[in-house]
């Protein structure tokens, strides 16, 4: 681990040129190649067979500003491309948030849901589905489209802010308190969700179930335009916390004495996770496994340096989710599998294989 | 990537306008979503024009065997549907997710939505909308008349029921806990059509019923759906609370095929008549025409 730093500046901030350290060009080149390959496969594969040359032609025509004709173009530009971009955004957000949380909590079991954002979003979504029908339908005739993701996003964000307030005393945030408050809120939200599913009717109950399964189906340009402003800044800012997180692995007090602005790192990390994961959950529902396992895989492959871990997690998470989505919509075509099943089915065996290979030398 | 996506975003309307619209002269290619929709299409003689069905389209049996399966009614994918190059998508209310069907519509394929209303009038409306969508108004009128006649016979038979049976519809018995059909469910509507009293009408929707609630409701008969190809249902009377209700004394358990019983399609009058006969065996002689 390379926490040894020039004493002339605060350890918390990472300089731009440090984000992609020269020591691991191979890893990043490999991840980039993987992303490109997965992206091309995602655009070319699906229920409709479209030759790769045709896909490239459609993209080139669209990029050149000439409208491509026919159903093929529509499937590539309106169905697959938005789905690919949403998959990249959500996968990157979940995995880099997972790496951020594991570094912040100094716990390999931490996942982005730990700060309450998933539970809050799920609760708000359930409330929107069940109460929205009762309260809003009589007024508006039908549930306004787009209310569910907005509600979920707001619910996730508000919950995280509330937990952060609970855990902060005198300008210091106790991660242990935040964790415990998150557990308590999770239990409460489970109870209220149960109540909602009890009072919900048949249709609402099925909506709840399928929302909680998670899916990239129904990705539209509108959704991407809504989610990108919340996810992209987080992806750009996250790597700048790398040095602070590296120092935090030694312990909070030690990091503080090394000159890390611990409180600022904590607040920023929590905010970034809440916004990025909130937007992801709102657009794609609950997709487990990516956030917790991708950082582990990278740590096993390339060590625990957050300067590598944070950007690499975003790249691998994006690639994994897009790959899973491609399989999900191809394997049972023209039907689709829920993507959560695939992220686990693709990621878990690989993860286990890595664990077995590294047996004895496991570093978390 | 961003420049590309922005262009694509700007291009979308032009692209959509340029798409060739489905012409009436082409053979119809229908994607049918919802068991009742598929059933109606087959009865209208349009089974050959169906290219894809959803996984709830289990009657007639050949539907799922012969046609592409686009998945569960609430977990559809736009590309899967579009890959079948449909000219019509006919979907039951509640099919989705809404974004997927919206994309199908954007691709220039009309999505015809069939309302959910478990009643004779609701079935008539379903037949009418489907018939109109596939240019089968003559067949639609005939089918509607046949269904109406079925319901007329059912009403006549129901009037002969002197004492409605107090019945309970049990959807499942997970861990020995009955999930029963309360008010607003298709099961409640079906019991009413069959001239029975739903003892769970105090509950709203599908709800678990407590042992005490079950004993207090005192149903004289239990109705369940057949599970699996064997047509069996778990024996509820083996459970202690069920053993204490009047239905247990005579082992009055009615097991019927789920789609037949709750599908609210063309076979509903027959299903209701069957259920009525099963629930009122002493009065059944005068019922079957």
XYZ file of C-alpha atoms in Angstrom:
653
model
C 0.000 0.000 0.000
C 1.320 3.391 -0.888
C 0.158 5.880 1.692
C 3.602 7.351 2.042
C 3.142 10.842 0.703
C 4.856 14.133 0.340
C 4.303 15.842 3.682
C 3.950 19.211 1.997
C 0.219 18.883 1.263
C -2.826 17.345 2.884
C -3.027 13.628 2.366
C -6.759 13.659 1.806
C -6.722 15.057 -1.687
C -5.593 13.064 -4.680
C -3.917 14.898 -7.508
C -5.227 14.404 -11.009
C -2.043 12.784 -12.337
C -2.166 10.233 -9.546
C -5.555 8.864 -10.517
C -4.207 6.496 -13.100
C -0.844 5.554 -11.608
C 1.700 4.290 -14.075
C 2.128 1.067 -12.183
C -1.041 -0.518 -13.486
C -1.414 0.509 -17.116
C -2.057 -3.093 -18.090
C -5.036 -3.397 -15.758
C -6.653 -0.223 -17.044
C -5.923 -1.114 -20.661
C -7.503 -4.513 -20.066
C -10.581 -2.991 -18.433
C -10.954 -0.474 -21.242
C -10.704 -3.212 -23.856
C -13.266 -5.231 -21.917
C -15.656 -2.269 -21.826
C -15.353 -1.743 -25.577
C -15.903 -5.422 -26.340
C -18.851 -5.705 -23.994
C -20.325 -2.520 -25.458
C -20.039 -3.785 -29.024
C -21.570 -7.124 -28.035
C -24.421 -5.329 -26.249
C -25.271 -3.342 -29.376
C -24.965 -6.312 -31.714
C -26.674 -9.062 -29.720
C -30.317 -9.377 -28.837
C -33.628 -10.889 -29.799
C -33.246 -9.360 -33.266
C -30.184 -10.463 -35.181
C -28.396 -7.408 -36.560
C -25.006 -7.966 -38.252
C -22.105 -6.069 -36.656
C -21.458 -4.173 -39.898
C -25.057 -2.933 -39.910
C -24.748 -1.805 -36.262
C -21.602 0.168 -37.099
C -23.305 1.666 -40.160
C -26.323 2.733 -38.116
C -24.117 4.324 -35.463
C -21.985 6.061 -38.082
C -25.043 7.403 -39.881
C -26.555 8.659 -36.625
C -23.259 10.254 -35.615
C -22.984 11.902 -39.011
C -26.455 13.384 -38.605
C -28.167 11.345 -41.298
C -31.296 9.553 -40.115
C -30.955 5.802 -40.563
C -34.060 4.059 -41.834
C -35.959 1.025 -40.707
C -36.566 -1.127 -37.685
C -32.924 -2.127 -37.259
C -31.919 1.480 -36.674
C -34.747 1.912 -34.224
C -33.705 -1.133 -32.236
C -30.059 -0.071 -32.129
C -30.640 3.623 -31.399
C -33.816 3.569 -29.300
C -33.676 0.214 -27.532
C -30.101 -1.061 -27.292
C -28.084 2.154 -27.093
C -30.075 3.667 -24.191
C -29.929 0.303 -22.454
C -26.185 0.096 -22.935
C -25.635 3.607 -21.578
C -27.947 3.060 -18.607
C -26.139 -0.213 -17.877
C -22.763 1.544 -17.989
C -23.961 4.331 -15.705
C -25.696 2.095 -13.158
C -22.937 -0.529 -13.123
C -20.236 2.090 -12.672
C -22.214 3.898 -9.967
C -22.947 0.746 -7.964
C -19.414 -0.666 -8.125
C -17.551 2.568 -7.423
C -19.976 3.335 -4.577
C -19.282 -0.137 -3.214
C -15.534 0.517 -3.266
C -16.113 3.887 -1.600
C -18.238 2.374 1.175
C -15.829 -0.494 1.828
C -12.991 1.998 2.151
C -14.978 4.355 4.339
C -16.301 1.695 6.703
C -13.000 -0.196 6.502
C -15.177 -3.273 6.182
C -15.122 -5.668 3.234
C -18.816 -6.428 3.772
C -19.918 -2.833 3.305
C -22.111 -2.179 0.306
C -23.716 0.974 -1.065
C -26.964 0.104 0.675
C -25.331 0.559 4.061
C -26.006 4.281 4.232
C -29.742 3.666 3.936
C -30.102 4.802 0.370
C -31.519 1.513 -0.973
C -33.915 0.985 1.911
C -35.098 4.587 1.712
C -35.579 4.349 -2.039
C -37.438 1.050 -1.750
C -39.684 2.447 0.951
C -40.453 5.558 -1.084
C -41.109 3.443 -4.175
C -43.516 1.226 -2.268
C -45.251 4.281 -0.873
C -45.517 5.745 -4.366
C -46.976 2.536 -5.790
C -49.462 1.916 -3.001
C -50.359 5.356 -1.640
C -49.985 7.076 -5.004
C -52.898 5.062 -6.323
C -55.082 5.928 -3.385
C -54.170 9.596 -3.013
C -53.221 10.810 -6.478
C -55.283 8.741 -8.902
C -58.594 10.291 -7.805
C -57.101 13.762 -8.327
C -55.144 13.224 -11.524
C -56.947 10.323 -13.177
C -53.784 8.275 -13.428
C -50.503 8.029 -11.626
C -48.186 10.518 -13.326
C -45.501 8.727 -15.230
C -42.055 9.201 -13.744
C -43.333 9.732 -10.218
C -41.925 6.398 -9.091
C -38.249 7.078 -9.948
C -38.451 10.633 -8.597
C -40.020 9.345 -5.382
C -37.418 6.604 -5.033
C -34.556 9.037 -5.600
C -35.895 11.534 -3.063
C -36.554 8.762 -0.546
C -33.019 7.406 -0.826
C -31.437 10.827 -0.504
C -33.585 11.946 2.440
C -32.917 8.719 4.324
C -29.166 9.080 3.911
C -29.266 12.709 5.035
C -31.307 11.739 8.089
C -28.889 8.940 9.020
C -25.951 11.291 8.509
C -27.540 13.832 10.858
C -28.171 11.153 13.456
C -24.539 9.972 13.295
C -22.994 13.467 13.387
C -22.320 15.090 16.757
C -20.187 18.191 17.127
C -18.928 18.061 13.569
C -17.771 14.461 13.821
C -19.558 11.624 12.083
C -19.371 8.264 13.804
C -19.369 5.568 11.158
C -20.384 2.988 13.761
C -23.449 5.052 14.704
C -24.321 5.509 11.061
C -24.053 1.777 10.490
C -26.270 0.983 13.468
C -28.781 3.674 12.537
C -28.801 2.198 9.036
C -29.556 -1.261 10.434
C -32.373 0.188 12.548
C -33.780 2.046 9.587
C -33.524 -1.101 7.470
C -35.647 -2.971 10.011
C -38.170 -0.139 10.165
C -38.362 0.095 6.407
C -38.835 -3.680 6.208
C -41.785 -3.391 8.550
C -43.384 -0.526 6.657
C -42.775 -2.322 3.344
C -44.564 -5.325 4.818
C -47.460 -3.114 5.784
C -47.573 -1.656 2.271
C -47.571 -5.081 0.669
C -50.346 -6.144 3.044
C -52.650 -3.276 2.096
C -51.715 -3.330 -1.595
C -53.904 -5.009 -4.170
C -52.916 -7.710 -6.589
C -51.522 -5.376 -9.218
C -49.627 -3.164 -6.771
C -48.099 -6.234 -5.172
C -46.771 -7.444 -8.514
C -45.427 -3.956 -9.279
C -43.592 -4.010 -5.953
C -42.091 -7.429 -6.648
C -40.854 -6.565 -10.106
C -39.515 -3.187 -9.053
C -37.480 -4.841 -6.335
C -36.026 -7.364 -8.805
C -34.314 -4.678 -10.844
C -34.145 -4.398 -14.613
C -32.664 -2.265 -17.361
C -35.740 -2.968 -19.484
C -37.470 0.262 -20.394
C -34.257 2.284 -20.571
C -35.043 5.421 -22.541
C -33.088 8.512 -23.507
C -35.262 10.452 -21.074
C -34.217 8.193 -18.210
C -30.560 8.559 -19.122
C -30.882 12.314 -19.382
C -32.436 12.261 -15.894
C -29.907 9.903 -14.294
C -26.629 11.054 -15.882
C -26.405 14.426 -14.091
C -26.546 12.591 -10.752
C -24.239 9.708 -11.595
C -21.509 11.243 -13.775
C -20.266 13.911 -11.320
C -19.939 11.200 -8.683
C -17.881 9.023 -11.039
C -15.598 11.954 -11.786
C -15.225 13.068 -8.162
C -14.911 9.678 -6.473
C -11.272 8.969 -7.483
C -10.185 12.221 -5.814
C -10.982 10.615 -2.450
C -8.492 7.802 -3.066
C -5.620 9.146 -0.945
C -7.952 9.948 1.929
C -9.379 6.418 1.853
C -5.892 4.913 1.642
C -4.946 6.793 4.797
C -8.215 5.778 6.468
C -7.259 2.100 6.212
C -4.802 2.839 9.046
C -7.621 4.106 11.248
C -9.430 7.408 11.639
C -7.101 8.911 14.220
C -4.026 7.886 12.285
C -5.445 9.331 9.074
C -6.261 12.549 10.899
C -2.714 12.849 12.167
C -1.426 12.192 8.673
C -3.283 15.308 7.623
C -6.413 13.802 6.062
C -9.507 15.980 6.474
C -11.373 12.922 7.756
C -14.733 14.581 8.286
C -14.758 16.087 4.804
C -13.820 12.765 3.196
C -16.644 11.027 5.081
C -19.263 13.639 4.228
C -18.290 13.757 0.564
C -18.167 9.969 0.209
C -21.610 9.555 1.761
C -23.067 12.308 -0.389
C -21.594 10.850 -3.587
C -22.885 7.383 -2.782
C -26.353 8.599 -1.831
C -26.762 10.608 -5.031
C -25.298 8.025 -7.441
C -26.951 4.968 -5.905
C -30.222 6.844 -5.406
C -30.335 7.682 -9.109
C -29.354 4.120 -10.074
C -32.010 2.509 -7.909
C -34.588 4.965 -9.170
C -33.867 4.060 -12.818
C -33.145 0.359 -12.626
C -34.604 -0.893 -9.337
C -32.569 -2.968 -6.927
C -29.575 -4.689 -8.523
C -27.524 -6.490 -5.923
C -24.087 -8.074 -5.970
C -22.298 -5.598 -8.283
C -21.535 -3.093 -5.531
C -20.158 -5.597 -3.081
C -18.230 -8.002 -5.291
C -16.602 -5.880 -8.002
C -14.243 -4.040 -5.581
C -13.283 -7.402 -4.039
C -12.405 -8.878 -7.405
C -10.176 -5.907 -8.174
C -8.537 -6.007 -4.766
C -7.710 -9.660 -5.358
C -6.350 -8.874 -8.812
C -4.439 -5.682 -8.151
C -4.246 -4.894 -4.463
C -6.003 -2.494 -2.123
C -4.767 0.900 -3.406
C -7.846 3.105 -3.774
C -6.176 5.121 -6.528
C -6.555 2.011 -8.643
C -9.597 0.574 -6.909
C -12.057 3.446 -7.359
C -11.739 4.050 -11.128
C -11.195 0.367 -11.897
C -14.318 -0.585 -9.925
C -16.378 1.840 -11.994
C -15.043 0.294 -15.209
C -15.454 -3.330 -14.164
C -18.894 -2.652 -12.660
C -20.047 -1.049 -15.895
C -18.690 -3.948 -17.965
C -20.214 -6.584 -15.671
C -23.661 -5.011 -15.639
C -23.760 -4.516 -19.406
C -22.580 -8.098 -19.947
C -25.243 -9.378 -17.553
C -27.934 -7.334 -19.275
C -26.871 -8.609 -22.695
C -27.140 -12.185 -21.483
C -30.436 -11.419 -19.686
C -32.136 -10.241 -22.852
C -30.556 -12.817 -25.180
C -30.664 -16.112 -23.332
C -34.457 -16.518 -23.250
C -35.310 -14.259 -26.212
C -37.823 -12.936 -26.974
C -38.412 -13.048 -23.207
C -36.079 -11.480 -20.625
C -34.620 -12.673 -17.355
C -34.413 -10.321 -14.342
C -30.874 -8.925 -14.365
C -30.170 -9.513 -10.671
C -30.164 -13.246 -11.365
C -27.514 -12.755 -14.054
C -25.199 -10.414 -12.116
C -24.988 -13.054 -9.433
C -24.737 -15.950 -11.891
C -21.870 -14.323 -13.809
C -20.078 -12.664 -10.899
C -20.292 -15.230 -8.130
C -18.508 -18.197 -9.786
C -15.724 -15.900 -10.992
C -15.401 -14.451 -7.507
C -15.264 -17.901 -5.927
C -12.653 -19.008 -8.443
C -10.523 -15.963 -7.550
C -10.910 -16.706 -3.840
C -9.841 -20.317 -4.305
C -6.893 -19.327 -6.479
C -5.717 -16.819 -3.908
C -6.387 -19.060 -0.935
C -4.052 -18.160 1.893
C -3.003 -14.887 0.399
C -6.395 -13.280 0.791
C -6.168 -9.574 1.577
C -9.317 -7.594 2.238
C -20.141 8.692 -26.824
C -21.784 11.885 -25.557
C -21.780 13.545 -28.960
C -23.272 10.409 -30.406
C -25.981 10.143 -27.797
C -26.921 13.790 -28.166
C -27.227 13.362 -31.916
C -29.229 10.204 -31.498
C -31.495 12.039 -29.088
C -32.092 14.814 -31.606
C -32.561 12.315 -34.368
C -35.137 10.182 -32.650
C -38.265 12.045 -33.860
C -37.046 12.159 -37.457
C -36.217 8.493 -37.249
C -39.629 7.591 -35.944
C -41.426 9.631 -38.579
C -39.453 7.877 -41.284
C -40.542 4.429 -40.177
C -42.886 2.617 -42.531
C -46.301 2.231 -40.940
C -47.974 -1.139 -40.828
C -50.306 -1.379 -43.769
C -53.669 -3.132 -43.685
C -52.821 -5.189 -46.750
C -49.940 -6.971 -45.028
C -50.742 -10.146 -43.138
C -51.334 -9.389 -39.484
C -48.640 -10.413 -37.020
C -50.142 -10.219 -33.532
C -48.338 -10.380 -30.207
C -50.955 -11.363 -27.652
C -50.275 -10.534 -24.005
C -52.608 -11.965 -21.372
C -54.348 -15.334 -21.185
C -57.812 -13.912 -21.875
C -56.580 -11.975 -24.931
C -55.031 -15.087 -26.472
C -58.169 -17.087 -25.766
C -60.380 -14.474 -27.418
C -58.094 -14.263 -30.473
C -58.262 -18.014 -30.975
C -62.043 -17.974 -30.632
C -62.214 -15.198 -33.223
C -60.319 -17.436 -35.641
C -57.210 -15.292 -35.497
C -54.949 -17.889 -33.876
C -52.921 -18.233 -37.083
C -52.079 -14.536 -37.033
C -50.543 -14.687 -33.551
C -46.732 -14.692 -33.664
C -46.029 -14.339 -29.943
C -47.775 -14.799 -26.624
C -46.888 -14.136 -22.991
C -46.364 -16.908 -20.473
C -49.891 -16.586 -19.009
C -51.419 -17.600 -22.373
C -51.960 -21.202 -21.361
C -55.201 -21.858 -23.225
C -55.547 -23.174 -25.829
C -52.550 -25.344 -25.011
C -51.105 -24.979 -28.506
C -50.600 -21.214 -27.950
C -47.548 -21.569 -25.733
C -46.337 -24.605 -27.636
C -46.503 -23.067 -31.119
C -45.829 -19.367 -30.585
C -42.777 -17.454 -29.412
C -42.941 -16.676 -25.694
C -42.178 -13.025 -24.912
C -42.078 -13.633 -21.158
C -44.213 -12.863 -18.145
C -46.935 -10.287 -18.629
C -45.330 -7.768 -16.248
C -41.676 -8.302 -17.241
C -41.731 -7.750 -20.988
C -38.865 -6.419 -23.097
C -39.354 -4.036 -26.003
C -36.767 -5.688 -28.208
C -38.155 -9.168 -27.670
C -41.575 -8.024 -28.843
C -40.175 -6.002 -31.767
C -37.998 -8.911 -32.887
C -41.200 -10.736 -33.852
C -41.989 -7.858 -36.269
C -45.554 -7.496 -34.999
C -48.208 -5.384 -36.666
C -50.387 -5.415 -33.541
C -49.661 -5.816 -29.856
C -52.794 -6.595 -27.857
C -52.096 -6.406 -24.145
C -54.159 -6.899 -21.045
C -54.300 -3.982 -18.609
C -51.348 -4.131 -16.241
C -48.943 -5.534 -18.839
C -45.582 -3.863 -18.697
C -43.279 -2.377 -17.660
C -44.911 0.735 -19.176
C -41.592 1.910 -20.657
C -41.234 -1.286 -22.670
C -44.702 -0.955 -24.203
C -44.090 2.737 -24.842
C -40.962 1.844 -26.840
C -43.002 -0.649 -28.854
C -45.496 2.119 -29.624
C -42.670 4.468 -30.587
C -41.528 1.845 -33.069
C -44.844 2.367 -34.849
C -46.563 -0.780 -33.600
C -49.996 -0.007 -32.154
C -50.499 -1.355 -28.639
C -54.156 -2.124 -27.972
C -54.970 -2.278 -24.265
C -57.678 -4.535 -22.878
C -59.348 -3.393 -19.643
C -59.418 -5.485 -16.492
C -62.962 -5.785 -15.183
C -64.075 -9.150 -13.819
C -67.727 -9.076 -14.886
C -69.914 -10.160 -17.835
C -69.863 -6.574 -19.119
C -66.070 -6.537 -18.804
C -65.733 -9.720 -20.869
C -68.064 -8.300 -23.541
C -65.899 -5.188 -23.687
C -62.749 -7.303 -24.044
C -64.224 -9.262 -26.935
C -65.390 -6.080 -28.636
C -61.999 -4.341 -28.400
C -60.026 -7.381 -29.545
C -62.440 -8.044 -32.447
C -62.205 -4.444 -33.568
C -58.412 -4.528 -33.429
C -58.141 -7.557 -35.700
C -60.962 -6.723 -38.093
C -63.209 -9.504 -36.900
C -66.404 -7.638 -36.114
C -68.670 -10.397 -37.431
C -66.828 -13.080 -35.461
C -66.764 -10.722 -32.470
C -70.519 -10.185 -32.555
C -71.098 -13.931 -32.768
C -68.704 -14.657 -29.896
C -70.201 -11.881 -27.761
C -73.686 -13.276 -28.411
C -72.535 -16.769 -27.469
C -70.977 -15.495 -24.239
C -74.076 -13.432 -23.441
C -76.237 -16.508 -23.961
C -73.947 -18.422 -21.623
C -74.350 -15.753 -18.971
C -78.138 -15.724 -19.489
C -78.228 -19.473 -18.847
C -75.993 -18.927 -15.821
C -78.330 -16.255 -14.442
C -81.344 -18.486 -14.935
C -79.583 -21.326 -13.170
C -78.410 -19.051 -10.360
C -81.984 -18.001 -9.654
C -82.732 -21.617 -8.777
C -80.095 -21.577 -6.047
C -82.296 -21.304 -2.991
C -79.508 -21.175 -0.443
C -76.121 -19.771 -1.468
C -73.162 -21.839 -0.284
C -70.767 -19.991 2.008
C -67.477 -20.504 0.173
C -63.828 -19.526 0.589
C -61.339 -19.201 -2.266
C -57.831 -20.252 -1.210
C -55.084 -19.167 -3.618
C -52.234 -20.871 -1.794
C -51.369 -22.581 1.465
C -47.801 -21.409 2.013
C -46.543 -22.738 5.353
C -50.084 -23.717 6.205
C -51.238 -20.113 5.971
C -54.128 -19.639 3.577
C -53.958 -16.725 1.135
C -57.602 -16.051 0.332
C -59.536 -13.975 -2.207
C -61.272 -10.987 -0.645
C -63.350 -8.217 -2.163
C -62.207 -6.903 -5.538
C -60.461 -10.108 -6.575
C -61.362 -12.205 -9.598
C -62.101 -15.020 -7.147
C -64.709 -12.886 -5.380
C -66.343 -12.031 -8.725
C -66.363 -15.708 -9.701
C -67.953 -16.856 -6.454
C -70.684 -14.236 -6.946
C -71.300 -15.452 -10.517
C -71.573 -18.998 -9.182
C -74.268 -17.927 -6.738
C -72.087 -18.462 -3.693
C -71.349 -16.173 -0.771
C -67.701 -15.235 -0.320
C -66.989 -15.577 3.383
C -63.821 -13.495 2.912
C -65.623 -10.468 1.506
C -64.576 -8.497 4.582
C -60.979 -8.543 3.279
C -59.720 -6.368 0.452
C -57.716 -8.172 -2.224
C -55.647 -11.326 -1.727
C -54.896 -11.548 1.982
C -53.619 -14.117 4.444
C -56.399 -15.341 6.724
C -55.697 -16.157 10.358
C -56.805 -19.442 11.894
C -59.313 -17.633 14.070
C -60.615 -15.651 11.125
C -61.016 -18.881 9.210
C -62.952 -20.561 12.009
C -65.139 -17.479 12.474
C -65.846 -17.300 8.714
C -67.077 -20.908 8.817
C -67.029 -21.665 5.074
C -69.117 -24.626 3.910
C -66.859 -25.192 0.909
C -63.265 -24.402 -0.095
C -62.318 -23.559 -3.692
C -58.720 -23.957 -4.874
C -56.749 -23.904 -8.106
C -55.229 -27.067 -9.515
C -51.445 -27.126 -9.323
C -49.357 -28.866 -11.926
C -50.349 -31.301 -14.617
C -51.723 -33.831 -12.114
C -54.479 -31.374 -11.244
C -53.905 -31.871 -7.544
C -54.206 -29.304 -4.829
C -52.779 -29.626 -1.314
C -55.346 -30.987 1.109
C -56.377 -28.028 3.292
C -58.389 -30.199 5.676
C -55.175 -31.725 6.971
C -54.509 -28.394 8.701
C -55.915 -28.084 12.226
C -57.775 -24.801 11.666
C -59.395 -26.097 8.479
C -60.483 -29.231 10.293
C -62.688 -27.060 12.469
C -64.773 -25.491 9.669
C -68.074 -26.875 8.312
C -66.458 -27.619 4.911
C -64.193 -30.196 6.553
C -67.089 -32.308 7.832
C -68.120 -33.237 4.296
C -64.669 -32.672 2.750
C -66.163 -30.101 0.404
C -63.150 -29.039 -1.640
C -63.599 -27.796 -5.213
C -60.421 -27.842 -7.332
C -60.501 -26.186 -10.747
C -58.028 -25.116 -13.398
C -56.805 -21.606 -12.548
C -56.953 -20.026 -16.008
C -60.386 -21.523 -16.680
C -61.700 -20.295 -13.333
C -60.159 -16.819 -13.065
C -59.256 -15.869 -16.636
C -62.445 -13.903 -17.377
C -62.462 -14.785 -21.049
C -64.877 -16.639 -23.342
C -65.005 -19.737 -21.116
C -66.114 -17.866 -18.006
C -69.864 -18.638 -18.229
C -69.032 -22.360 -18.449
C -66.518 -22.075 -15.612
C -69.059 -20.275 -13.425
C -71.681 -22.907 -14.222
C -69.231 -25.692 -13.303
C -68.330 -23.932 -10.086
C -71.994 -23.395 -9.263
C -72.770 -27.063 -9.788
C -69.802 -28.065 -7.641
C -70.742 -25.675 -4.841
C -74.446 -26.528 -4.824
C -74.553 -30.271 -5.516
C -78.026 -30.739 -4.038
C -79.439 -28.106 -6.406
C -77.340 -29.061 -9.423
C -79.851 -31.301 -11.167
C -81.973 -28.420 -12.357
C -78.991 -26.294 -13.307
C -77.219 -27.976 -16.177
C -79.234 -27.372 -19.317
